[in-house]
Coordinates of C-alpha atoms and ligand atoms in Angstrom, one line a residue:
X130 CA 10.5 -45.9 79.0
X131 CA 12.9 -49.1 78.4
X132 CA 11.9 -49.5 74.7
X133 CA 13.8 -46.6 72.4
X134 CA 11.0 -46.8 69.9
X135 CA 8.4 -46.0 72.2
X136 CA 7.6 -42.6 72.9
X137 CA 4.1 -40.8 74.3
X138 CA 4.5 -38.5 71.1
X139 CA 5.8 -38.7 68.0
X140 CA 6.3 -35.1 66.5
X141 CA 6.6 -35.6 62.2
X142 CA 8.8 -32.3 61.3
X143 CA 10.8 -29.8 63.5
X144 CA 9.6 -26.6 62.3
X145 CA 8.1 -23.5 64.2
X146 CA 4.9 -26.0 65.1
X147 CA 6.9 -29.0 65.9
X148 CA 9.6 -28.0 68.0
X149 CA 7.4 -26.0 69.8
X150 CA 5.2 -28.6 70.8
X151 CA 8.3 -31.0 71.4
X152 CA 9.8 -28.3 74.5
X153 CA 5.9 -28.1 75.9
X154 CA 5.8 -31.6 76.3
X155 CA 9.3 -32.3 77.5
X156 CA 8.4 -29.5 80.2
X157 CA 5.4 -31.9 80.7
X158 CA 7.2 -35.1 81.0
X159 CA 6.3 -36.5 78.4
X160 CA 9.1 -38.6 76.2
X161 CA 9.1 -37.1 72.9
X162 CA 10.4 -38.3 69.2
X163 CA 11.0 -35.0 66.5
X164 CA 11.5 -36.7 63.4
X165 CA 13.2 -34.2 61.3
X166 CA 14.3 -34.7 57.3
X167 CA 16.5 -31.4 57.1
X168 CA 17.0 -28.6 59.5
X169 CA 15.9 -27.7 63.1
X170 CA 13.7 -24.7 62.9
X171 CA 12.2 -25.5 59.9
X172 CA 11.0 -22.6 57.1
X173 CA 10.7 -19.8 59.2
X174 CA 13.9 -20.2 60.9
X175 CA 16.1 -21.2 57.6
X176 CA 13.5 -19.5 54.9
X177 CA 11.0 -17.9 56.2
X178 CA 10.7 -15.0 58.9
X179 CA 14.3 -14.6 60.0
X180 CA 16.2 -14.4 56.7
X181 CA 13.6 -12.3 55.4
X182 CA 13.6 -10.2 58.7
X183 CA 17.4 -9.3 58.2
X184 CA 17.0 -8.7 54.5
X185 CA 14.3 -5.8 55.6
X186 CA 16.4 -4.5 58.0
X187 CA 19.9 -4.6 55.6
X188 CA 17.2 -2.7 53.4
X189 CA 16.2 0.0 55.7
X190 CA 20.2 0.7 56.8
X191 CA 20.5 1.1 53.0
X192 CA 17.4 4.0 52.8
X193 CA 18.3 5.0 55.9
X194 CA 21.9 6.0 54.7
X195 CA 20.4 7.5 50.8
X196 CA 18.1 9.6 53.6
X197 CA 20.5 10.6 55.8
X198 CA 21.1 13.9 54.5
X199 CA 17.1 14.7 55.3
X200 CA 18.3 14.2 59.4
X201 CA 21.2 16.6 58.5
X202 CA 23.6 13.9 58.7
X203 CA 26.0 13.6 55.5
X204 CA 26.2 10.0 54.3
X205 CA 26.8 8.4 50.8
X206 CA 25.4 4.9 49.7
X207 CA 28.6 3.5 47.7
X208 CA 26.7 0.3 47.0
X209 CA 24.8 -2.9 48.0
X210 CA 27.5 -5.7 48.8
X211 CA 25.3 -8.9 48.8
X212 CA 28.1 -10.9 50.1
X213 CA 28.4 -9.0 53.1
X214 CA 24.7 -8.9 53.0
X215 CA 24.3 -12.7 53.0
X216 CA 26.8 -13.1 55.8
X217 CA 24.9 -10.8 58.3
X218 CA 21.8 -12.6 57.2
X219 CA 23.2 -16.3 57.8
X220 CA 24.7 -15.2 60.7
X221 CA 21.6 -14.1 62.3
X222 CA 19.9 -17.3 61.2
X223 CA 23.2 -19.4 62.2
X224 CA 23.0 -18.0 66.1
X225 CA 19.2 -18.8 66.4
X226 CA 20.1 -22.3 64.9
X227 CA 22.7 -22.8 67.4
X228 CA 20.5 -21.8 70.2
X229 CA 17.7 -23.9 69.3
X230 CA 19.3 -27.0 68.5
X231 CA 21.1 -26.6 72.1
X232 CA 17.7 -26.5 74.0
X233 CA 16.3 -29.5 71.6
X234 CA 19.4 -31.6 71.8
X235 CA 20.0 -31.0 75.6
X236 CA 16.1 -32.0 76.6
X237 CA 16.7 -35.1 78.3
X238 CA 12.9 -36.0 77.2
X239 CA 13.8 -35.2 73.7
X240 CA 14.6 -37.9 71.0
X241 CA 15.5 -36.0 67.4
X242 CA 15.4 -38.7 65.1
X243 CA 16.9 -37.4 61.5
X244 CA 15.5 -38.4 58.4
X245 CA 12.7 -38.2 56.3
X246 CA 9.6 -39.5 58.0
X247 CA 6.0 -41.5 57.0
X248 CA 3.2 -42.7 58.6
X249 CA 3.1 -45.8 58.8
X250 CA 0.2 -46.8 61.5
X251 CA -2.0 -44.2 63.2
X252 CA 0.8 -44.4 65.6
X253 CA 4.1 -44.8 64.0
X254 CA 6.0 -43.1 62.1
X255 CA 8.6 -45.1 59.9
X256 CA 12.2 -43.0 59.6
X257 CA 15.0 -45.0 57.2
X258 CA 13.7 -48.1 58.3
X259 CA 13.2 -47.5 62.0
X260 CA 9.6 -47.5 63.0
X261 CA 9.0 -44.9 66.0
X262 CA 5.5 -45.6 68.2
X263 CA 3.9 -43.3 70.3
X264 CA 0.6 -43.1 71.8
X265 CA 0.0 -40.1 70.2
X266 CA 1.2 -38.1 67.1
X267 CA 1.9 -35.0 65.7
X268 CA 1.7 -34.1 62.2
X269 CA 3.9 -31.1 61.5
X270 CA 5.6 -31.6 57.9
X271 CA 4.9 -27.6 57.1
X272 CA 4.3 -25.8 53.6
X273 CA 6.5 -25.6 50.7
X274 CA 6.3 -22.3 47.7
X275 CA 3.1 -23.0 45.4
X276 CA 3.5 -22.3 41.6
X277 CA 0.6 -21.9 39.3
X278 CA 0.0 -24.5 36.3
X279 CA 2.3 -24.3 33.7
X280 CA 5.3 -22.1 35.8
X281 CA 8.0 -23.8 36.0
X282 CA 10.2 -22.3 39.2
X283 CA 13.7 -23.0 37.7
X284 CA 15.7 -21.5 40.6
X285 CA 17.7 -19.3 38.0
X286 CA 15.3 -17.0 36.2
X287 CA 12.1 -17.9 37.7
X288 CA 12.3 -18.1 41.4
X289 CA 10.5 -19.0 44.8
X290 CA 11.0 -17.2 48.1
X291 CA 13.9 -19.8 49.1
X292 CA 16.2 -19.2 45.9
X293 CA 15.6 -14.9 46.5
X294 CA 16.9 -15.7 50.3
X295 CA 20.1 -16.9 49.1
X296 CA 20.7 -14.7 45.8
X297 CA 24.5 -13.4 45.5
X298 CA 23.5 -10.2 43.7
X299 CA 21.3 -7.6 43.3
X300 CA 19.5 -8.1 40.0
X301 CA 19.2 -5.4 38.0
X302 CA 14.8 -5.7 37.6
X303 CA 12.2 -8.2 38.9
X304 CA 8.7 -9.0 38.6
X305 CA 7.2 -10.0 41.9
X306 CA 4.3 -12.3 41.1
X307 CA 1.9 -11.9 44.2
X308 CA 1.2 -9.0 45.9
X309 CA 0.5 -10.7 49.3
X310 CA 3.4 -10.9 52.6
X311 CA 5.8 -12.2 50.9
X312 CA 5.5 -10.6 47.5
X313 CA 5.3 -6.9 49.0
X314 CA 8.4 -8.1 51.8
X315 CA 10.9 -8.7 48.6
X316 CA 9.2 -6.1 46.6
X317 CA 10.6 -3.6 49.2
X318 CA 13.8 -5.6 49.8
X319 CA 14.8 -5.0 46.2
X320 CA 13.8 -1.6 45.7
X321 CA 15.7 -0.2 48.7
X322 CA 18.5 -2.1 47.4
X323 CA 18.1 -0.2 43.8
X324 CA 16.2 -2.9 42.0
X325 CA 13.5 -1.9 39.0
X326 CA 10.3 -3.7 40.5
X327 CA 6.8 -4.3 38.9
X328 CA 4.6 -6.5 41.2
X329 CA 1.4 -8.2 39.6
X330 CA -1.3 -8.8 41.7
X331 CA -4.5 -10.3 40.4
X332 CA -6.3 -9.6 43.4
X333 CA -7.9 -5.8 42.8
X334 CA -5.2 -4.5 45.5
X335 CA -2.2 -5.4 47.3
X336 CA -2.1 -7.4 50.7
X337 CA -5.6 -7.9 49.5
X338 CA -6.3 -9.3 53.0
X339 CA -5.9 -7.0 54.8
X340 CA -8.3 -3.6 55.7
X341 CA -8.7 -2.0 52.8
X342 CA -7.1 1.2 54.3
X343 CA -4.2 -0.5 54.9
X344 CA -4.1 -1.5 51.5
X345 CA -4.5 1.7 49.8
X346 CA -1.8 2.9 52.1
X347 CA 0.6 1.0 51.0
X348 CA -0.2 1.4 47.4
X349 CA 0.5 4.8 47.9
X350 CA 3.8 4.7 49.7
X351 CA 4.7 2.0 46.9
X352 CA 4.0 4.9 44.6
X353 CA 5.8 6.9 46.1
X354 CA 8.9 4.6 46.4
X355 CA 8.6 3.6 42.6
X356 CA 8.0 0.3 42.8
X357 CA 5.5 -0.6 40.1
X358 CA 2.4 -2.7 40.7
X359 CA -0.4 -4.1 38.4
X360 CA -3.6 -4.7 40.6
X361 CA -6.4 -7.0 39.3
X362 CA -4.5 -8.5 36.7
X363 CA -4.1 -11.8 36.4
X364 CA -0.6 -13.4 35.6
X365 CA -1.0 -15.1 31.4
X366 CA 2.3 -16.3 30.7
X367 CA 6.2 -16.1 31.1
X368 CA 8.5 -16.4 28.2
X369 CA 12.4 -16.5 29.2
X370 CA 14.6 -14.7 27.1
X371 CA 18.2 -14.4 26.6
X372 CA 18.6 -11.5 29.4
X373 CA 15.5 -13.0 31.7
X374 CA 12.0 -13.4 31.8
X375 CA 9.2 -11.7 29.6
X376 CA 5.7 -11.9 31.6
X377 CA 2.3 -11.6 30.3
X378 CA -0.6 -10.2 32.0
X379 CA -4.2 -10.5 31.4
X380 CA -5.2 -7.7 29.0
X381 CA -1.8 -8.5 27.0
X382 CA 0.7 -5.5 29.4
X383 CA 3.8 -7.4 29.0
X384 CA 6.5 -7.1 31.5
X385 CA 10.6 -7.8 31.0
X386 CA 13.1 -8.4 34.1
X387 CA 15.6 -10.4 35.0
X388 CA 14.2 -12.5 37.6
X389 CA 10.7 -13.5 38.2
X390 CA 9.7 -14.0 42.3
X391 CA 6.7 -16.6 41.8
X392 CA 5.2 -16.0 45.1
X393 CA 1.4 -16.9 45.0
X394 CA 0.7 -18.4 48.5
X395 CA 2.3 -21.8 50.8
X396 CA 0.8 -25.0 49.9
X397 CA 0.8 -27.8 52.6
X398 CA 3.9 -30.8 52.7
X399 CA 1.8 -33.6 52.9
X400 CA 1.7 -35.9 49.5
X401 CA 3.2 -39.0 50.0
X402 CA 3.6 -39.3 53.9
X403 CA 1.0 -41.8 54.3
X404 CA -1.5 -39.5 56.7
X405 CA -4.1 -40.2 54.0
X406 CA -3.5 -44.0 54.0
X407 CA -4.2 -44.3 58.3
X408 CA -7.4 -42.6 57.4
X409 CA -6.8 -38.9 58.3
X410 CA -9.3 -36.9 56.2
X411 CA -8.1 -33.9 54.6
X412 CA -9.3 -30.8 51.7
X413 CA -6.7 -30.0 48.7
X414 CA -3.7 -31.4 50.7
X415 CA -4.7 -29.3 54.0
X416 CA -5.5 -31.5 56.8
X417 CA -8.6 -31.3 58.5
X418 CA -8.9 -31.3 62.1
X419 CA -11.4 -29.6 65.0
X420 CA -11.2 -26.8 67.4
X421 CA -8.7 -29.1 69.3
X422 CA -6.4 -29.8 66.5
X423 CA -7.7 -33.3 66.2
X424 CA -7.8 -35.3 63.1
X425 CA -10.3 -37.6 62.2
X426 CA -7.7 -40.8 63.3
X427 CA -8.0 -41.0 67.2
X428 CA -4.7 -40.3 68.8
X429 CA -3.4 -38.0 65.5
X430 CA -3.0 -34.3 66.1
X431 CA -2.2 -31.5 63.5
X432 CA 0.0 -28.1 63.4
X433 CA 1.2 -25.5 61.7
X434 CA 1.2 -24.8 58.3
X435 CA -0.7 -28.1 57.3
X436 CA -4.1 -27.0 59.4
X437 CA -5.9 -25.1 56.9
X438 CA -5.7 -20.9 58.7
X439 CA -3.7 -18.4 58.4
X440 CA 0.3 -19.8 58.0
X441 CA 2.4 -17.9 60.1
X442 CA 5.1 -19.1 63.0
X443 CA 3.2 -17.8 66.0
X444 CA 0.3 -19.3 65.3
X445 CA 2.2 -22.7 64.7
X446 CA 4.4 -22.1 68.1
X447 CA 1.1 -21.9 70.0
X448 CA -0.7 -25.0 68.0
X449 CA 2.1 -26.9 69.3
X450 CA 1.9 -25.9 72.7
X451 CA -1.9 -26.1 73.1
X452 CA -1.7 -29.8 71.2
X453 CA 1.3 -30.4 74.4
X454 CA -0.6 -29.5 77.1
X455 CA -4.2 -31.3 75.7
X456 CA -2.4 -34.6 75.3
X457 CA -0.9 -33.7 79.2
X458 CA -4.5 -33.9 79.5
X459 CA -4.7 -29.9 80.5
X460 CA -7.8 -29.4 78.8
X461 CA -6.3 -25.5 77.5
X462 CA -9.0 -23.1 76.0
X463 CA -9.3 -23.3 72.3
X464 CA -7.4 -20.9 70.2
X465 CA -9.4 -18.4 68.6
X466 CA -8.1 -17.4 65.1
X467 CA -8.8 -14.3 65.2
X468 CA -6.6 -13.4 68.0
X469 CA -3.7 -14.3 66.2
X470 CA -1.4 -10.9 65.3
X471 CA -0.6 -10.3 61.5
X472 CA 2.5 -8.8 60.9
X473 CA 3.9 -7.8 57.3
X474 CA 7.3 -6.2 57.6
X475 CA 7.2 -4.2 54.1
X476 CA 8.2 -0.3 54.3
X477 CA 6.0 0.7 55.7
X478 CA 4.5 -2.0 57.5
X479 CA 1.1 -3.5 58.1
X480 CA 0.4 -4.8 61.4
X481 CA -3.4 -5.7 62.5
X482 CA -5.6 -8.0 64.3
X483 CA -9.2 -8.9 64.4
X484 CA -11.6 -8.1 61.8
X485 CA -11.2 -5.4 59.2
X486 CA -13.9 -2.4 59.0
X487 CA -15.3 -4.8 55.9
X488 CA -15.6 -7.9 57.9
X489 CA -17.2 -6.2 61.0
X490 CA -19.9 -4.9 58.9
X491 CA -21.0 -8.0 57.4
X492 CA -20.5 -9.5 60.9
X493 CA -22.4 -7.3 63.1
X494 CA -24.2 -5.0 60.6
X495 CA -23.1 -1.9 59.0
X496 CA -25.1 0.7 61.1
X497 CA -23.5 -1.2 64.5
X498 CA -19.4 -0.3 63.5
X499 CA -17.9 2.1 64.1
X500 CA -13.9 3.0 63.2
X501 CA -11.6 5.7 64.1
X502 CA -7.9 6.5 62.1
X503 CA -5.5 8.4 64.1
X504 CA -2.8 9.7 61.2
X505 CA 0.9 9.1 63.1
X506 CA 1.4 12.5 61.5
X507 CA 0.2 13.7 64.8
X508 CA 2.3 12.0 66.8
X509 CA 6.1 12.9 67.9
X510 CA 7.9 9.6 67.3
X511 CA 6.7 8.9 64.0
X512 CA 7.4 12.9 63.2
X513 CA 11.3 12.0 64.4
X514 CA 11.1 9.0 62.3
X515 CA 9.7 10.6 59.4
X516 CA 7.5 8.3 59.2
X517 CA 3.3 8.2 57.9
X518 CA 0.9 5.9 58.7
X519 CA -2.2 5.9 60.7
X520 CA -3.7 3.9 63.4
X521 CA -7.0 2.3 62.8
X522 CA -9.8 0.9 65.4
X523 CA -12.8 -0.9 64.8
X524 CA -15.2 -1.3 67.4
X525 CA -18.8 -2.7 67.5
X526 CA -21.6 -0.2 68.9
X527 CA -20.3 0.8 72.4
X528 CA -18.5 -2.6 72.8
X529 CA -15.2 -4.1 72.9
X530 CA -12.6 -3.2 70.0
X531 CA -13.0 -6.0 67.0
X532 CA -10.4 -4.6 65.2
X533 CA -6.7 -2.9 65.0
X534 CA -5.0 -2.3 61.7
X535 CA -1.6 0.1 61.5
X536 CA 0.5 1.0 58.6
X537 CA 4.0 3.2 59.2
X538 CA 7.6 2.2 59.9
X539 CA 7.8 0.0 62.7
X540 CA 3.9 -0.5 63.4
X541 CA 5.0 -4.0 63.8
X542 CA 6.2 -3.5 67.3
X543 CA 3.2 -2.3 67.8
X544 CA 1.0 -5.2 67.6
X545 CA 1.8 -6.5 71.1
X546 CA -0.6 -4.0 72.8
X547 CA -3.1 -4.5 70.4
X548 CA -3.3 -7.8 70.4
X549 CA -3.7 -7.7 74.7
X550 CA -6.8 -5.3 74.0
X551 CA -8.3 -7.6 71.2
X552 CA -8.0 -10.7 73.2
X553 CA -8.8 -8.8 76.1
X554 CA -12.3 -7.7 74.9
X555 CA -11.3 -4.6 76.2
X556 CA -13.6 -1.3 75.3
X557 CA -11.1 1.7 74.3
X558 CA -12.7 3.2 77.9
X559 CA -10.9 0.5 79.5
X560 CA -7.3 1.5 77.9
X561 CA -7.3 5.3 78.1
X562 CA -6.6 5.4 81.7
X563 CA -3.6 3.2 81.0
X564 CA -0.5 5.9 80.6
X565 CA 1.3 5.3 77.0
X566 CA 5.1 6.7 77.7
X567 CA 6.0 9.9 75.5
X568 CA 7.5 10.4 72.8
X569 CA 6.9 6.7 71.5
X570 CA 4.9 5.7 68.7
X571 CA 3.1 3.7 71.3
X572 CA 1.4 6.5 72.3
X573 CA 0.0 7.4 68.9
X574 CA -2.7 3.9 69.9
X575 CA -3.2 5.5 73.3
X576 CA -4.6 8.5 71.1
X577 CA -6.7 6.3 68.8
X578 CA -8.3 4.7 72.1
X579 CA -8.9 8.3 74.0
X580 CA -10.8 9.4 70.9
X581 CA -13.1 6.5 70.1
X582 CA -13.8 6.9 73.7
X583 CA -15.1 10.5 73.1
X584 CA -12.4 12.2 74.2
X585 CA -9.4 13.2 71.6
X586 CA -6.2 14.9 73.2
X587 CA -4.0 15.3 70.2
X588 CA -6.6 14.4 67.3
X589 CA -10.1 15.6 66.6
X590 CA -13.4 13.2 67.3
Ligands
FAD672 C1 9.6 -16.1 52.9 C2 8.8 -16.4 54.1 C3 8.6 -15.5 55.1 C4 7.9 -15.7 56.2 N1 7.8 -14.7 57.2 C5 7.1 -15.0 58.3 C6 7.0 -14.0 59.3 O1 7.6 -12.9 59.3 N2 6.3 -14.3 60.4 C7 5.6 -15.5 60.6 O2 4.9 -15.6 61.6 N3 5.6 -16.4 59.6 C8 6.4 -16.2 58.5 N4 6.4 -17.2 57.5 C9 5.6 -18.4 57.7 C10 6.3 -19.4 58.6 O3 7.6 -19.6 58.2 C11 5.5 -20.6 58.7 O4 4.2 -20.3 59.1 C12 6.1 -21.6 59.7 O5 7.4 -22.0 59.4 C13 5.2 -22.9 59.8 O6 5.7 -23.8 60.7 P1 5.4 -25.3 60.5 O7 6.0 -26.0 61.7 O8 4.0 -25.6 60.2 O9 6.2 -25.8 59.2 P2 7.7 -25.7 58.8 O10 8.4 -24.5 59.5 O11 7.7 -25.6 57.3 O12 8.4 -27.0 59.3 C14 8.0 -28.2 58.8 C15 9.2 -29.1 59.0 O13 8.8 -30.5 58.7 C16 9.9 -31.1 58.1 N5 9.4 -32.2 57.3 C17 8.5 -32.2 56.3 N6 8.2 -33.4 55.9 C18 9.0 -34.3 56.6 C19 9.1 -35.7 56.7 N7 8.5 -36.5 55.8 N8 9.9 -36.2 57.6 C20 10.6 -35.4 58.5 N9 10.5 -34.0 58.4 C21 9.7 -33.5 57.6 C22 10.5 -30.0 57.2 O14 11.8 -30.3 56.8 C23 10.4 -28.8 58.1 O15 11.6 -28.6 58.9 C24 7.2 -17.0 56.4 C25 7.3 -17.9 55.4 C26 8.1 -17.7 54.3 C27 8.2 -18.7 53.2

């Protein structure tokens, strides 16, 4: 293409949606402009997943060290050295960053154009001046950390998820407001770190989205770890004080701490970018599209975070690669929602896909699910890990399995089989002549599946 303006795709913000849809279409020939106002790899890479990833696991050397004595193996936690913390942490995020801005900036099909960007026309976007046509776009401008009315984030004593990323100490006490992913990912952050936390919730239960088993497991190894929770009590007021924060709760339970985590969901980043101007519809800042991630302005497609759904990377990576390959005019098969994994990387964690045993029933009719929990007490690995959790499957009648939800250490690495059997439509006869490798916790889902198919080897029917 002769003009430098002119692309077939204009992608508006480089985060996990964006850029993912930038290196399908570049693959596809297709001559791509990534607007970007700050940093390649948008939240997840800079705030989001990875920095919160390496937290968790900084936090788990740190129990795993207070514990060691339990594996016969004498070692003495001398302390938390957030410095040292931080520059594991950034340096983690700092490779990743490298690596990604390599494979963007090296795509001969690739354009980034820095700066903040706006639509200007349903099919260009206007960057510091310079106006940037293509014949289609991509909006992919992401989420930012929702308050409530009248809480003021501050970044000192009342914070969002971005300011408890880059924190140089270990406060002494917090109140977590929000017990959902992120909430409960800091709330277990700080408390392996030695941290006095009290989450309020007003939802009747932490990670109130997920299967209610899952829920009340956590709440019990919360317990069990001391970290404090009010459940279905909404958050009155906060007050700060000389020391920190004092926070009210319906019912009048008042709460002091140092620091206060505001984190009550993701709302989307799109005021003021002009999508609403060239006619694209949206609901409460979410913008609206189809089953093909079209808006309601011919030619404008949406991703990520914006696209009212469940906000997580993976389901942005693969919005940005189905959008790719429809404008290639590939026609791929509509993403079904429901497929898409759920991790939340807590200790323990939750992992789970699919409907929960709640959902099913309302879906398909109570008398029609059935469910089967296979306790990891049972099984070897999770016995060398000292770990508890179970393994959960929902099925419908003698059908396919509608539902997998898992709470123990390391469930998360989990998810990748069963998110093959969910998609798969695959009845648990179908899986238990697949071999699961012994000892791994791996095999603990191969048990689940032998037993909802009527015959238990390590477990009882
Ligand atoms: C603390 C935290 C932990 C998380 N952990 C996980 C996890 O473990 N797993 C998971 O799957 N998800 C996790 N998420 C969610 C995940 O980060 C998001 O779902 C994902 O980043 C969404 O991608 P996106 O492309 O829609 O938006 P973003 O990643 O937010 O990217 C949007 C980009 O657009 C840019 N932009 C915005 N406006 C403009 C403009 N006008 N001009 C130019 N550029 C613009 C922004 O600078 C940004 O880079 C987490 C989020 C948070 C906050």
């Amino acid at each position: 293409m002769s003009d430098p303006n002119t692309f077939d795709l204009v992608i508006l913000g480089a985060g996990s949606g964006g850029y993912a849809c930038a290196l399908r279409a570049a693959q596809l020939d297709l001559k791509v402009a990534l607007v970007e106002k700050g940093e390649l790899g948008g939240t997840c890479l800079h705030r989001g997943c990875i920095p919160t990833k390496a937290l968790l696991h900084a936090a788990e050397v740190a129990d795993q060290t207070r514990e060691s004595e339990q594996f016969g193996v004498l070692a003495e936690l001398a302390g938390i050295d957030m410095k040292g913390v931080n520059a594991y942490k950034d340096g983690v995020v700092g490779r990743l960053y490298k690596g990604l801005t390599g494979m963007l900036q090296g795509n001969k099909n690739i354009t980034i154009v820095q700066g903040a960007g706006r639509l200007v026309a349903p099919d260009t976007v206007e960057v510091d001046g310079r106006r940037v046509t293509g014949r289609h776009v991509v909006l992919a401008s992401g989420s930012y950390s929702r308050s409530l009315p009248g809480l003021e984030v501050d970044g000192e004593k009342i914070i969002a998820s971005e300011h408890a990323l880059t924190l140089d100490r270990v406060p002494e006490s917090v109140v977590v407001l929000g017990g959902g992913v992120i909430g409960v990912e800091f709330a277990s952050v700080w408390r392996s770190f030695g941290v006095e936390v009290t989450i309020v919730e007003a939802a009747p239960r932490l990670v109130p989205a997920e299967d209610v088993d899952c829920a009340k497991a956590i709440e019990r190894a919360f317990r069990k770890r001391k970290i404090n929770f009010k459940v279905g009590k909404p958050f009155e007021k906060v007050e700060k004080t000389g020391k920190g924060v004092r926070v009210t709760i319906a019912g009048g339970d008042v709460v002091e701490a140092e620091l206060l985590l505001v984190a009550v969901g993701r709302g989307p980043s799109t005021a003021n970018l002009g999508y609403e101007e060239q006619g694209v519809k949206m609901d409460r800042g979410f913008v609206l599209t189809d089953e093909r991630l079209r808006t309601s302005v011919p030619g404008i497609f949406a991703v990520g975070d914006i696209v009212p759904g469940l906000q997580l990377a993976h389901r942005g990576f693969q919005q940005g690669i189905f959008v790719a390959e429809e404008i290639a005019g590939m026609h791929p098969a509509v993403i079904d929602e429901n497929g898409i994994p759920r991790v939340t990387y807590c200790d323990p964690e939750v992992a789970s896909i699919g409907l929960t045993e709640e959902k099913a029933k309302e879906q398909y009719g109570a008398d029609q699910v059935r469910s089967y929990n296979y306790n990891l007490g049972g099984n070897g690995k999770s016995q060398i890990l000292k770990t508890a959790g179970f393994i959960k499957l929902v099925r419908v009648a003698d059908g396919p399995v509608v539902g997998v939800h898992m709470v123990g250490a390391r469930v998360g690495e989990l998810i990748g089989e069963a998110q093959l059997v969910y998609n798969w439509e695959a009845f648990p006869e179908d899986v238990t002549p697949l071999i699961h490798a012994h000892p791994t916790q791996n095999e603990a889902m191969g048990e689940a599946f032998l037993a909802l198919a009527g015959k238990p080897l390590h477990a009882h029917a």
